[in-house]
Amino acid sequence: MGGHMTRAIDAQILNPDVAPDYRNAPKFDPMLGFQNGRKERVMMVSAEDMDVAKVPLRHRGYCAHLYIEWRKCMQDHFFMTSKCGHSKHDFENCEFEDYVLRMKEYEREKRLLKRQKRIREKQLREDIGG
């Protein structure tokens, strides 16, 4: 609990200017700092396919194709769902990797905001000093 409270206090009270707004798109260029570029994330399943498969909103992300595959396996092997363990593991692993990637993006945005603040403060000191 302490870590969550500390992070919330730090982001909302102590340093709101360097806390990324996770509800909006990133402010910085996603290619900033990547000389060779980055691999673009693509949805493997369209919104229509997710509607047809009745994928819940909480699972409509980059791992939706694995969720659909897992649920299909559960339907095919109704009484032997233990055969779908591999599909479930693939889906959960994809969800975990997606979470880690989003966490890294949040931390990257936070570092870039801190960098921008340092540059602004340095520029302000130089303007005032001379």
Coordinates of C-alpha atoms in Angstrom, one line a residue:
M1 CA 0.0 0.0 0.0
G2 CA 2.8 2.4 0.8
G3 CA 4.2 2.3 -2.7
H4 CA 0.9 3.2 -4.3
M5 CA 0.3 6.1 -1.9
T6 CA 3.9 7.4 -2.4
R7 CA 3.5 7.3 -6.1
A8 CA 0.1 9.0 -6.0
I9 CA 1.4 11.7 -3.6
D10 CA 4.5 12.2 -5.7
A11 CA 2.6 12.5 -9.0
Q12 CA -0.4 14.5 -7.9
I13 CA 0.9 16.7 -5.1
L14 CA 4.7 17.0 -5.1
N15 CA 5.6 16.9 -8.8
P16 CA 2.5 17.2 -11.0
D17 CA 4.5 18.9 -13.7
V18 CA 6.6 15.8 -14.4
A19 CA 3.9 13.2 -14.0
P20 CA 2.6 11.9 -17.3
D21 CA -1.2 12.0 -17.9
Y22 CA -1.9 8.3 -18.5
R23 CA -5.4 9.1 -19.9
N24 CA -4.1 11.0 -22.9
A25 CA -1.7 10.2 -25.7
P26 CA 2.1 10.7 -25.0
K27 CA 3.4 14.3 -25.5
F28 CA 6.7 13.3 -27.0
D29 CA 7.5 11.7 -30.4
P30 CA 7.5 7.9 -30.0
M31 CA 10.6 7.7 -32.2
L32 CA 12.6 10.1 -30.0
G33 CA 15.8 8.4 -28.9
F34 CA 15.5 5.4 -31.3
Q35 CA 18.0 5.8 -34.1
N36 CA 16.8 2.6 -36.0
G37 CA 13.1 3.2 -35.3
R38 CA 10.7 1.1 -33.4
K39 CA 8.5 -1.7 -34.3
E40 CA 4.9 -0.5 -34.6
R41 CA 2.3 -2.4 -32.6
V42 CA -0.6 -3.6 -34.7
M43 CA -3.9 -5.0 -33.6
M44 CA -4.2 -8.6 -34.9
V45 CA -8.1 -8.6 -34.7
S46 CA -10.5 -6.0 -36.0
A47 CA -13.2 -4.4 -33.9
E48 CA -15.8 -6.3 -35.9
D49 CA -14.2 -9.6 -35.2
M50 CA -14.1 -8.8 -31.5
D51 CA -17.8 -8.0 -31.6
V52 CA -18.6 -11.3 -33.3
A53 CA -16.4 -13.2 -30.8
K54 CA -18.1 -11.2 -27.9
V55 CA -14.7 -10.2 -26.4
P56 CA -15.3 -8.3 -23.2
L57 CA -14.0 -4.7 -23.2
R58 CA -11.3 -5.4 -20.7
H59 CA -9.7 -7.9 -23.1
R60 CA -10.0 -5.7 -26.3
G61 CA -6.3 -4.9 -26.6
Y62 CA -3.2 -6.2 -28.4
C63 CA -3.8 -9.7 -27.0
A64 CA -7.4 -10.1 -28.2
H65 CA -6.5 -12.6 -30.8
L66 CA -5.0 -14.9 -28.1
Y67 CA -8.1 -14.4 -26.0
I68 CA -10.3 -15.5 -28.9
E69 CA -8.1 -18.5 -29.5
W70 CA -8.3 -19.5 -25.8
R71 CA -12.1 -19.1 -25.6
K72 CA -12.5 -21.1 -28.8
C73 CA -10.4 -23.9 -27.3
M74 CA -12.5 -23.8 -24.2
Q75 CA -15.6 -24.3 -26.4
D76 CA -14.0 -27.1 -28.5
H77 CA -12.9 -29.0 -25.4
F78 CA -15.8 -28.3 -23.1
F79 CA -15.2 -31.1 -20.6
M80 CA -11.5 -31.3 -21.1
T81 CA -10.5 -27.6 -20.7
S82 CA -7.1 -28.7 -19.3
K83 CA -6.1 -29.1 -22.9
C84 CA -6.4 -25.3 -23.3
G85 CA -3.7 -24.5 -20.7
H86 CA -1.2 -23.6 -23.4
S87 CA -3.6 -21.1 -25.0
K88 CA -4.4 -19.6 -21.6
H89 CA -0.7 -19.3 -20.8
D90 CA -0.1 -17.6 -24.2
F91 CA -2.9 -15.1 -23.5
E92 CA -1.8 -14.3 -20.0
N93 CA 1.9 -14.0 -21.0
C94 CA 0.8 -11.5 -23.8
E95 CA -1.2 -9.5 -21.2
F96 CA 1.8 -9.4 -18.9
E97 CA 4.1 -8.3 -21.7
D98 CA 1.6 -5.6 -22.7
Y99 CA 1.4 -4.4 -19.1
V100 CA 5.2 -4.2 -18.9
L101 CA 5.4 -2.3 -22.2
R102 CA 2.8 0.2 -21.0
M103 CA 4.7 0.6 -17.8
K104 CA 7.9 1.3 -19.7
E105 CA 6.2 3.8 -21.9
Y106 CA 4.9 5.6 -18.8
E107 CA 8.4 5.7 -17.2
R108 CA 9.9 6.9 -20.5
E109 CA 7.3 9.7 -20.7
K110 CA 8.1 10.6 -17.0
R111 CA 11.9 10.7 -17.8
L112 CA 11.3 12.9 -20.8
L113 CA 9.1 15.3 -18.8
K114 CA 11.9 15.6 -16.1
R115 CA 14.5 16.2 -18.9
Q116 CA 12.3 18.9 -20.4
K117 CA 11.9 20.5 -17.0
R118 CA 15.7 20.5 -16.4
I119 CA 16.3 22.0 -19.8
R120 CA 13.7 24.7 -19.1
E121 CA 15.2 25.5 -15.7
K122 CA 18.7 25.7 -17.1
Q123 CA 17.6 28.0 -19.9
L124 CA 15.8 30.2 -17.3
R125 CA 19.0 30.4 -15.1
E126 CA 21.1 31.3 -18.1
D127 CA 18.6 34.0 -19.1
I128 CA 18.5 35.5 -15.6
G129 CA 22.3 35.1 -15.0
G130 CA 23.5 36.8 -18.1

